[in-house]
Coordinates of C-alpha atoms in Angstrom, one line a residue:
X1331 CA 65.0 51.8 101.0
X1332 CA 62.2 54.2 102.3
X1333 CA 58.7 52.6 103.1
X1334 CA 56.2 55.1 103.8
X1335 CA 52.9 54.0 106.4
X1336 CA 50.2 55.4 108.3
X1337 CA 50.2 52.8 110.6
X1338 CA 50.7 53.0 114.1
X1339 CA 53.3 51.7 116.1
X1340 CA 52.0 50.3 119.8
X1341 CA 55.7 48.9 121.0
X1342 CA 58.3 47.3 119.8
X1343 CA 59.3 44.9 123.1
X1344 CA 57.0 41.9 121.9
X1345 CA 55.4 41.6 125.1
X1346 CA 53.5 45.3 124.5
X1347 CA 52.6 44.0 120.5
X1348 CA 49.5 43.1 119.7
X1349 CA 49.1 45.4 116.7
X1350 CA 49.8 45.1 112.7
X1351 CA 52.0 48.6 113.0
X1352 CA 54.2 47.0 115.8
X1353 CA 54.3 43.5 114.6
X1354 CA 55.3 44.4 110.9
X1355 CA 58.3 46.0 112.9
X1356 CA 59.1 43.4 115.8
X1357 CA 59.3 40.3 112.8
X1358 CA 62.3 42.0 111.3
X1359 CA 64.4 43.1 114.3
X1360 CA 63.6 39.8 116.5
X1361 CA 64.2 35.7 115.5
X1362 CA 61.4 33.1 116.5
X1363 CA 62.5 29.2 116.7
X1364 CA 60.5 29.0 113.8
X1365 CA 59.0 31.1 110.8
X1366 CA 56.6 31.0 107.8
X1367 CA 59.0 31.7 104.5
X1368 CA 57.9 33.9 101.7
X1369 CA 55.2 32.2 100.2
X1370 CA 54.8 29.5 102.2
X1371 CA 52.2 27.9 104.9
X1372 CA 54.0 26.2 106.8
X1373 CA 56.5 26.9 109.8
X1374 CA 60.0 26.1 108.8
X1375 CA 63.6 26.1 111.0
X1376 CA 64.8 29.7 112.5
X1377 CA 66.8 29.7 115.2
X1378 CA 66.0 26.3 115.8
X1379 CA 67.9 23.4 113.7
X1380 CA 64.7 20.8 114.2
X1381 CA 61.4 20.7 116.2
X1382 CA 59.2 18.0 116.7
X1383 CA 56.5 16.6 119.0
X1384 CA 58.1 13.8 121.2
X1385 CA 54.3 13.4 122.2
X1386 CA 51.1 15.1 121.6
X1387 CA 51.7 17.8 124.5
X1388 CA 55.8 17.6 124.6
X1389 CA 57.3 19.9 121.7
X1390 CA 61.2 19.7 121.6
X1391 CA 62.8 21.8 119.9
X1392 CA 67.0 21.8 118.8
X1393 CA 68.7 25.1 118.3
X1394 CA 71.1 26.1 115.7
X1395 CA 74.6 26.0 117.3
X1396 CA 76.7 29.4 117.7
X1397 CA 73.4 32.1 117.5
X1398 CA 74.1 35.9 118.3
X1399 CA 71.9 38.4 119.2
X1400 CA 72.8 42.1 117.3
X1401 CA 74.9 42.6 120.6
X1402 CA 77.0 39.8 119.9
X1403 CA 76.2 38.2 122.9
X1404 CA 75.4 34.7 122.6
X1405 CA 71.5 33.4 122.4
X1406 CA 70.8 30.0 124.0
X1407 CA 67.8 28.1 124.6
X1408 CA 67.5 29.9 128.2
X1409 CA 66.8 33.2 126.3
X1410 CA 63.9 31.2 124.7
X1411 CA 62.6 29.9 128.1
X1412 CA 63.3 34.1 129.3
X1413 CA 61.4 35.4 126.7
X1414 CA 58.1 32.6 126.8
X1415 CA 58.0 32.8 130.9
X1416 CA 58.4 36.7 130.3
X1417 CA 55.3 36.8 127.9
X1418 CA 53.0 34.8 130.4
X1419 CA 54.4 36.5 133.2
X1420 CA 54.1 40.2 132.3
X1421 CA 51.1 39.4 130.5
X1422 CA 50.9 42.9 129.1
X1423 CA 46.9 44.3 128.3
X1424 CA 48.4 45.4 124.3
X1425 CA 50.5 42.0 124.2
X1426 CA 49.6 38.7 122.5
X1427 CA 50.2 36.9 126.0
X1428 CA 46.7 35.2 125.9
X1429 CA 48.3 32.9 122.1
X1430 CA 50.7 30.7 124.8
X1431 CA 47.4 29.8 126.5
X1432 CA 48.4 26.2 125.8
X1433 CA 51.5 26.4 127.2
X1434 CA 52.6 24.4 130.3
X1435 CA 55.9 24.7 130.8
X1436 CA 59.3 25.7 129.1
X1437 CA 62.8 24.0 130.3
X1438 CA 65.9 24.8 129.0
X1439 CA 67.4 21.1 128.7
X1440 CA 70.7 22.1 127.9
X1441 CA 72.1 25.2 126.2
X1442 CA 70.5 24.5 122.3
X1443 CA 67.4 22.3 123.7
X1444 CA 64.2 23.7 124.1
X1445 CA 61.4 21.3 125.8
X1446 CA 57.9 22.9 126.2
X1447 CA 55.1 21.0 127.6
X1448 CA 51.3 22.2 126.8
X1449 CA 48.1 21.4 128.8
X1450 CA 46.8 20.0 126.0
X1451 CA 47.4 18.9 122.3
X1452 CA 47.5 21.8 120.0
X1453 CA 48.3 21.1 116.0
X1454 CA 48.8 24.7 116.3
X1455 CA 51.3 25.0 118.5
X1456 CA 54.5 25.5 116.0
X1457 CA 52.2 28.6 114.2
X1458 CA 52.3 29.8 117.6
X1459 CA 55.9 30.1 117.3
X1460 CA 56.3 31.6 114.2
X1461 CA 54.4 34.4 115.7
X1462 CA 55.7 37.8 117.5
X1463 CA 54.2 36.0 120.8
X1464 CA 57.4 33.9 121.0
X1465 CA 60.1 36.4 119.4
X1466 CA 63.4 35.4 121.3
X1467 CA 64.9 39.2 123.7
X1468 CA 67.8 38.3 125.8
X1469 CA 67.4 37.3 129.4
X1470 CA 70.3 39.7 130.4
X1471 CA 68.6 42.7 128.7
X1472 CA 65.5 42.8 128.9
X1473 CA 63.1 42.7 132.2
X1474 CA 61.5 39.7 133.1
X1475 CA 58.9 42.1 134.6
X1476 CA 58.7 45.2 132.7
X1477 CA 58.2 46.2 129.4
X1478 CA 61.3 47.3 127.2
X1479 CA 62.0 50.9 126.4
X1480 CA 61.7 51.1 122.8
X1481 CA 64.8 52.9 122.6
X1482 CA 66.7 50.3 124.3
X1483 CA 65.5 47.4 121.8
X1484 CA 67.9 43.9 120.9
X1485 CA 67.1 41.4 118.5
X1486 CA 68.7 38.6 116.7
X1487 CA 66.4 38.8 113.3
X1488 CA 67.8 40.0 110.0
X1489 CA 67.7 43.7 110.8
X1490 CA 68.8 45.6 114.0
X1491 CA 66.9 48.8 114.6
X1492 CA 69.6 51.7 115.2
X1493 CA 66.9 54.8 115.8
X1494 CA 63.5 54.9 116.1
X1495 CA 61.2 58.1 116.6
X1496 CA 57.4 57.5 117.6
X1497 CA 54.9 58.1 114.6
X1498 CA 58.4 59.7 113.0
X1499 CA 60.9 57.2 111.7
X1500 CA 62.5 54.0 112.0
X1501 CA 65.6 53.3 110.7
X1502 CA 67.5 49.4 110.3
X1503 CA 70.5 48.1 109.0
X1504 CA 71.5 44.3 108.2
X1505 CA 72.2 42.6 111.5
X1506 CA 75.8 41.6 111.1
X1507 CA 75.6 38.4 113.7
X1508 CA 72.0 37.0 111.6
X1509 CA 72.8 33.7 110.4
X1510 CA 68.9 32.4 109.5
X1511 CA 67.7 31.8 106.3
X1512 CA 66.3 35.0 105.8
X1513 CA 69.4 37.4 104.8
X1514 CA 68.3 40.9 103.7
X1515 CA 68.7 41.7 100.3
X1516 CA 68.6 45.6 101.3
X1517 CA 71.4 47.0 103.8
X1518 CA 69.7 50.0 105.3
X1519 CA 65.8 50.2 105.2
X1520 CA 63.8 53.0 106.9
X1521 CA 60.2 53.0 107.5
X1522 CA 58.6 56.8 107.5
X1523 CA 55.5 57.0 109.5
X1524 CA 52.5 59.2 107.9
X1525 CA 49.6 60.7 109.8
X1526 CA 47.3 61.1 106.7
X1527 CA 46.8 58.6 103.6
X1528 CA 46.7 61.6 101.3
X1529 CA 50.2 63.0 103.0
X1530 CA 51.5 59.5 101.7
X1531 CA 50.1 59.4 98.3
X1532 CA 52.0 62.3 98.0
X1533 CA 55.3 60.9 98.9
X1534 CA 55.1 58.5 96.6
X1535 CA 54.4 60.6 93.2
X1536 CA 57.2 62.6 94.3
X1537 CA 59.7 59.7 95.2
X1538 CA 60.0 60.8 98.7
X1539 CA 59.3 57.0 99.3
X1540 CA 60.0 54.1 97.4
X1541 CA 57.0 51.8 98.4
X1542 CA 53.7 52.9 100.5
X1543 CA 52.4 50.3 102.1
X1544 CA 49.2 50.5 105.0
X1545 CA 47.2 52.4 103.9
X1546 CA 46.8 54.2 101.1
X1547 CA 42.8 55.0 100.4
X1548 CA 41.3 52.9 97.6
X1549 CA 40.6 56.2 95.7
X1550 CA 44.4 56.9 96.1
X1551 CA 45.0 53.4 94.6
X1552 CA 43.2 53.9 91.7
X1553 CA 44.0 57.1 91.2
X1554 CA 47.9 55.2 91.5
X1555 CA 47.1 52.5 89.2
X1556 CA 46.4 54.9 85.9
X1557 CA 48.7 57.8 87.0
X1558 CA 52.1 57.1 86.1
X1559 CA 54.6 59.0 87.7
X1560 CA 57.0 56.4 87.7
X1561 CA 54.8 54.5 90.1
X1562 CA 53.5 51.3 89.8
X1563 CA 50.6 49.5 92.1
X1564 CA 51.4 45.8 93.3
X1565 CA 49.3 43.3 95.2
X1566 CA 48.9 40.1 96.4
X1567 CA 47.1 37.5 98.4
X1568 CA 45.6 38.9 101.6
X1569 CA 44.1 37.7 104.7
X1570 CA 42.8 41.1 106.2
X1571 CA 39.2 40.4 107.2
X1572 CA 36.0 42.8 107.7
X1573 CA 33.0 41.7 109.5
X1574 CA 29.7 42.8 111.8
X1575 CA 30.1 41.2 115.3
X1576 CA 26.4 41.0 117.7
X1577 CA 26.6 41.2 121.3
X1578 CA 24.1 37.9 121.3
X1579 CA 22.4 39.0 125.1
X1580 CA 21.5 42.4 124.0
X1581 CA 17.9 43.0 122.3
X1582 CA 17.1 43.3 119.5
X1583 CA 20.2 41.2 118.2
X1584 CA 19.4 38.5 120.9
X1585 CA 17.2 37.2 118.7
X1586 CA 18.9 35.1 115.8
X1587 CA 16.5 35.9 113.1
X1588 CA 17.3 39.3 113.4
X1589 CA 21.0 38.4 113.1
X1590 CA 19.9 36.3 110.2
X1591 CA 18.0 39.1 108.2
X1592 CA 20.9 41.1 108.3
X1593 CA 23.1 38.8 106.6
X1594 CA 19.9 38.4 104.2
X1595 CA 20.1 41.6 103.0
X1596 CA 23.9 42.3 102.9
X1597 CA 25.2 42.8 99.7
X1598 CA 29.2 42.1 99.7
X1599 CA 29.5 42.8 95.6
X1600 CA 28.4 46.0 96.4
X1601 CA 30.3 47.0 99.3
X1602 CA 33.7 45.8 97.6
X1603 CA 33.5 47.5 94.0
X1604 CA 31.6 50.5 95.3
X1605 CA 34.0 51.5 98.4
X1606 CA 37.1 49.4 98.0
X1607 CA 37.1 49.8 94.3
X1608 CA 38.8 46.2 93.6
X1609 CA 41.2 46.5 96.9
X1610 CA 38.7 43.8 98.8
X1611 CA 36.8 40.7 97.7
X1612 CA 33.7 38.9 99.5
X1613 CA 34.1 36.9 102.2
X1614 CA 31.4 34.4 103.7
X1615 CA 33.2 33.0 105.9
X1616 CA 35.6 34.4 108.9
X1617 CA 38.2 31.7 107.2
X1618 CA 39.9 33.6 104.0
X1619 CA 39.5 31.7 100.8
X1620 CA 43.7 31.4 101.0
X1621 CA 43.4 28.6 104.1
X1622 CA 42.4 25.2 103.3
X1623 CA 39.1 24.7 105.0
X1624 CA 37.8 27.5 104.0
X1625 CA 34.2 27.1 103.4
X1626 CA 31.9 29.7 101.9
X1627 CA 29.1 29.3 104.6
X1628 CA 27.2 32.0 104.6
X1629 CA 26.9 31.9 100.4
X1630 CA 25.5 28.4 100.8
X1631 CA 23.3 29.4 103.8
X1632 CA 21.8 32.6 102.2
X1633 CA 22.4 32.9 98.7
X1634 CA 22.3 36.3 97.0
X1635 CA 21.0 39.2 98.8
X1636 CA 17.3 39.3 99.0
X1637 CA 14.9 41.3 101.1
X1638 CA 11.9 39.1 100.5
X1639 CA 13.8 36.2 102.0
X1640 CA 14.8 38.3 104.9
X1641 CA 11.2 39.6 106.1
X1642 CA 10.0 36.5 105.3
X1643 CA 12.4 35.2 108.7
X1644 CA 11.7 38.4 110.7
X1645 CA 7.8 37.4 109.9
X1646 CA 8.2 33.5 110.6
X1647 CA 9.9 35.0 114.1
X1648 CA 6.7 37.6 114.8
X1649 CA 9.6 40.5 114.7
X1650 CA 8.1 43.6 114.1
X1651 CA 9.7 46.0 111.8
X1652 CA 11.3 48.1 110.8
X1653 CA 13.8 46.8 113.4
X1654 CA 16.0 50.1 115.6
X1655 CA 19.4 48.8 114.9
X1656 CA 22.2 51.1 116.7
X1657 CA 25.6 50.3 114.5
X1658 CA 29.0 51.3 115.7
X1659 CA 32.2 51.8 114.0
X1660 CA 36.1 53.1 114.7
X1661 CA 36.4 55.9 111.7
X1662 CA 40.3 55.2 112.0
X1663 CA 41.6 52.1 112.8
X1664 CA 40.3 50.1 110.0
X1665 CA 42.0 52.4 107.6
X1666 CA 40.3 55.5 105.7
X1667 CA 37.1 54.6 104.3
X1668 CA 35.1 53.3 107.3
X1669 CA 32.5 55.7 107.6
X1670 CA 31.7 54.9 103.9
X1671 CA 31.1 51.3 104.8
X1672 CA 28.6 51.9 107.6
X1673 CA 26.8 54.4 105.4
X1674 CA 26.6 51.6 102.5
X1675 CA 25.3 49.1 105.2
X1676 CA 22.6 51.5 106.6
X1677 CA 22.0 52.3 102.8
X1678 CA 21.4 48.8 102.2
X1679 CA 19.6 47.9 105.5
X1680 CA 17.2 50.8 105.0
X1681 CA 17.0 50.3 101.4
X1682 CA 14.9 46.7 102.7
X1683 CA 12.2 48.5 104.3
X1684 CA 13.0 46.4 107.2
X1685 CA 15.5 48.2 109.3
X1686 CA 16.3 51.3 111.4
X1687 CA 19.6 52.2 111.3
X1688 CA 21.8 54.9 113.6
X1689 CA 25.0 55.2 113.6
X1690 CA 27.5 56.2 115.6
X1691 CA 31.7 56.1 115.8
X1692 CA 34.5 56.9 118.4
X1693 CA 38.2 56.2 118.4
X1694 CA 39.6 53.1 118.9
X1695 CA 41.3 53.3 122.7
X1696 CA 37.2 53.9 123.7
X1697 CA 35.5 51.4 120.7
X1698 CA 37.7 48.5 122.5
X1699 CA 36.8 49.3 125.9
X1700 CA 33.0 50.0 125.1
X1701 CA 32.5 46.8 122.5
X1702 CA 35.1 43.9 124.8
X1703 CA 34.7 44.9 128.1
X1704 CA 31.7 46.9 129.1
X1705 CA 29.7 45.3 125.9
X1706 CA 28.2 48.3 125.3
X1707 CA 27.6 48.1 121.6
X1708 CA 25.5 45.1 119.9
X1709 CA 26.2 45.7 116.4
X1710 CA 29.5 46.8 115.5
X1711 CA 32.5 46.5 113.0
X1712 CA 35.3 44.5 113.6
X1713 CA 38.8 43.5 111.5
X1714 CA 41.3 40.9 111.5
X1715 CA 44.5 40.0 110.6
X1716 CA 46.5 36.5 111.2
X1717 CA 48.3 35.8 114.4
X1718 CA 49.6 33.0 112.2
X1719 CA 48.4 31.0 109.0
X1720 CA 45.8 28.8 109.9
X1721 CA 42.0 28.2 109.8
X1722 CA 42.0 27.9 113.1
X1723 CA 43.0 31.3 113.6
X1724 CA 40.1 32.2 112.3
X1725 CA 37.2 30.2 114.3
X1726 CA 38.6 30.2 117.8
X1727 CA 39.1 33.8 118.2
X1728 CA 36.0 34.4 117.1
X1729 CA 33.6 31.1 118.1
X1730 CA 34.8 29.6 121.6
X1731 CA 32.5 30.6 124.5
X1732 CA 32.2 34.4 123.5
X1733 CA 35.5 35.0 121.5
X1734 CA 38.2 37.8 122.3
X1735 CA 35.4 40.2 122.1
X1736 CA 33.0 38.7 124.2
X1737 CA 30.1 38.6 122.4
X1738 CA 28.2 36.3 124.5
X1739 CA 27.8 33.6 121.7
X1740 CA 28.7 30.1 123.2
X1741 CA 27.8 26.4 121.5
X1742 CA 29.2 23.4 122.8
X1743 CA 29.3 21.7 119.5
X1744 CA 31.8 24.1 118.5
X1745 CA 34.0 23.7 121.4
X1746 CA 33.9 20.3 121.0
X1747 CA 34.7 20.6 117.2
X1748 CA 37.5 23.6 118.1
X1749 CA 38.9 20.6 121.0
X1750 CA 39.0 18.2 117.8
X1751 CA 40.7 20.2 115.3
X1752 CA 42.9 21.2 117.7
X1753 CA 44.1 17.5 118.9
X1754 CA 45.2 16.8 115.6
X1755 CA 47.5 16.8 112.8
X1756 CA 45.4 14.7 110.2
X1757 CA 44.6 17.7 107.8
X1758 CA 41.1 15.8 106.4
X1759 CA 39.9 15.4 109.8
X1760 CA 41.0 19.1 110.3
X1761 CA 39.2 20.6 107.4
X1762 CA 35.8 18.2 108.3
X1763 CA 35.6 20.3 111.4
X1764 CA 36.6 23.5 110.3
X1765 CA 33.4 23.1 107.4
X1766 CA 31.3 22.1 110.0
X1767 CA 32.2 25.1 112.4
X1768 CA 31.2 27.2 110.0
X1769 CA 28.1 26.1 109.0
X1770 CA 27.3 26.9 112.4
X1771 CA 28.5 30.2 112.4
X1772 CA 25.8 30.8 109.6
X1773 CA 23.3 29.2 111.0
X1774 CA 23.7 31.0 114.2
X1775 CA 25.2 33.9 112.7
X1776 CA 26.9 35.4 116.4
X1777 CA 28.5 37.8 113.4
X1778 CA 28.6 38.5 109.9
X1779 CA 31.6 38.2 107.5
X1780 CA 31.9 41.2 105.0
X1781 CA 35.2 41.3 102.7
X1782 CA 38.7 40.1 102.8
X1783 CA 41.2 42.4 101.8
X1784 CA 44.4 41.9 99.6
X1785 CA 47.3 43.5 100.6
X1786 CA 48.6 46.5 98.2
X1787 CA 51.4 48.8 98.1
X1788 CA 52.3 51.3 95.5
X1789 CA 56.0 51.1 94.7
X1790 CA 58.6 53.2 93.1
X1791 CA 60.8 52.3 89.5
X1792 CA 63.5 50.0 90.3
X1793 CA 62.0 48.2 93.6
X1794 CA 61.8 44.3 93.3
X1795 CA 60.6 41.6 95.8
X1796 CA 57.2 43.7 97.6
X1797 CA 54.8 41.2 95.5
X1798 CA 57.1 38.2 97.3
X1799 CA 56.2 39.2 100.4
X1800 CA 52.3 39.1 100.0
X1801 CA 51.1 36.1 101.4
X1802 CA 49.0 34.7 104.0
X1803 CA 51.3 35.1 107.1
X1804 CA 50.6 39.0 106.9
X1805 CA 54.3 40.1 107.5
X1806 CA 56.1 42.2 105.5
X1807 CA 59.6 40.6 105.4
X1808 CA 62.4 43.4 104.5
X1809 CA 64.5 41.3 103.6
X1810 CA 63.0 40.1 100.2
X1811 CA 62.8 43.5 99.1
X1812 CA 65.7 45.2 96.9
X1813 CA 65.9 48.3 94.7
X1814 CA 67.8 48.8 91.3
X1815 CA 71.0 51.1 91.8
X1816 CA 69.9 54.6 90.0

């Protein structure tokens, strides 16, 4: 099996991986205590026979007897305290370090027992472990102070990686000594890296590939869709998520009815038939529609687009207009089509009669440094994929005291709410807070939500299992996919 990508690969020790590319990689060759199945929400026994909370900041968990890495040499429960002390530790700039921010303490209580203590409750705590943050590497391998070569990489998930070439090739076989639930259905799979959406299109007309996944163009899609070619286009649930993020201490978006204007105006409808062509949906809310709790905040708050309502706020607020809005974007990272989603905002924002709009883009190593850390830009684009299947990962990232990107937006109602949600596992007390999160998020509007994205690939005759694999964890699992013998 041949799956063709343009996505790029940041490393493949989990303490580097922060990004799709890696991650889609790292959840196939390593084992977690726990995972999400196909299909499902909910973390399920791994490596781990049973995991519970002994109390609400002791999680225990007990391992599966006789577990192997690809090595063959044996896993225990002190590779698990290795590998969670080894992600704090190193606590690599590229890694997911900063998801184990609740976490205390680990103790290996005897060879199979796990005990980990957090600072404070956490309902999420066992999605945390389902995610590449708490993959298991063995102690005697790896570094507990370096990052692993990614030529020198050992796993105990259902596929071993036996060569990998940067922005080439990565090839995998079945791991013999996997005995999860997730056996591969597929003995050898090989992922072929692609520096041009068009390059891949053409692999997969010509059967070079047998499924492109990440990212074909949605021109390409359509183009897919009524071509033939012994090609069909499959998709499913997604939970991929666009939106505007304001820098809330720099003028003129400092002033929250110019924040709120903007998302007067914005028309979602438009941006996801006229650029993503079907491949996207509207989102008005950072929470995908998928999660319960999801709330469409921003639909309730501000209806359908409408200029009229929009300088009726900038006029209530004595904002002169037009208002000189300077809009920043990464042309790459967010796939092909980004500079044709700015130009459809600034279309749209001009088209009011009450904005400015210059834009401007630069690659992504810079975009980061310039938006998170010098908070250069204060109007910008921004994307998201899960860390793990929750609402929650979708409102603390984004609404506690600045978020990852520190925007400067901080309310104590929502940390208070965040601290609540968080301190339980009472789903209707839950979803109360996550509704009333965000209503505050579009009331305050410290960002706009634009689209959320399904997740698409274009497959070959004969290949069975990609649509089972589409689902709100975000990770494409190998081992459900199979191809009909030729």
């Amino acid at each position: 099996m041949i799956l063709g990508s343009t996505d790029k690969v940041v490393a493949l020790d989990p303490v580097g991986a922060y990004d799709l590319g890696s991650q889609q990689l790292i959840g196939n060759i390593y084992q977690n205590l726990l995972s999400v199945p196909a299909g499902g929400n909910k973390p399920e026994p791994d490596a781990a026979e049973s995991c519970e909370f002994t109390d609400e900041k002791t999680y225990v968990c007990k391992m599966k007897p006789d577990l192997k890495f690809s090595s063959g040499d044996p896993l225990t429960a002190e590779d698990v305290k290795f590998s969670l002390d080894r992600m704090v530790k190193i606590a690599d700039a590229t890694g997911p370090y900063t998801l184990l921010g609740s976490l205390d303490s680990v103790e290996a209580t005897d060879p199979t027992t796990v005990t980990m203590k957090l600072k404070k409750a956490d309902a999420t705590f066992p999605f945390i472990l389902t995610h590449n943050v708490a993959a298991i590497v063995p102690d005697e391998v790896y570094s507990a102070t370096e990052k692993q070569p990614d030529d020198k990489i050992v796993g105990s998930g259902p596929y071993k990686l036996d060569k990998y070439t940067p922005n080439q090739q990565a090839v995998f076989s079945i791991n013999p000594e996997y005995t999860g639930p997730n056996k591969g259905k597929t003995p050898n799979f090989i992922v072929q890296y692609f520096e041009q959406a068009s390059a891949l299109k053409l692999a997969i007309e010509q059967g070079e590939v047998d499924i492109a996944y990440r990212s074909l163009s949605p021109t390409d899609l359509e183009s897919l869709r009524s071509g033939g070619n012994g090609v069909k286009v499959v998709d499913g649930a997604g939970t991929e998520i666009r939106y505007i993020t304001f820098n809330v201490k720099k003028k003129p978006v400092d002033n929250v009815a110019v924040r709120k204007a903007i998302a007067q105006v914005i028309d979602r409808e438009a941006i996801t038939t006229n650029i993503y062509k079907g491949t996207a949906t509207p989102l008005y809310s950072t929470v995908p529609s998928a999660f319960p709790g999801a709330k469409p905040a921003f639909q309730e708050a501000y209806g359908d687009p409408d200029p009229a309502k929009a300088k009726a706020i900038l006029e209530e607020a004595g904002v002169s207009t037009p208002v000189a809005l300077d809009g920043w974007y990464t042309p790459t990272h967010y796939g092909p089509v980004e500079a044709d989603l700015w130009n459809e905002l600034k279309r749209q924002l001009e088209g009011s009669g009450l904005f400015k709009v210059s834009l401007d883009s630069t690659e992504w190593d810079q975009y980061k440094s310039e938006a998170f850390e010098k908070g250069t830009y204060y109007f910008y684009g921004m994307g998201w994929f899960p860390d793990f299947p929750d609402a929650d990962n979708y409102l603390s990232p984004f609404m506690r005291d600045g978020g990852f990107f520190v925007n400067g937006y901080s309310n104590k109602e929502v940390n208070d709410l965040l601290d609540e949600e968080l301190a339980t596992d009472d789903a209707a007390v839950r979803e109360e807070a996550f509704g009333k999160i965000q209503d505050i998020q579009a009331e305050d509007a410290p960002l706009i939500p634009l689209w959320e994205g399904k997740q698409v690939a274009a497959i070959r005759e004969g290949v069975e299992g990609v649509e089972t694999t589409f689902d709100p964890a975000f990770q494409f699992r190998f081992w459900v996919v199979s191809k009909k013998a030729d």
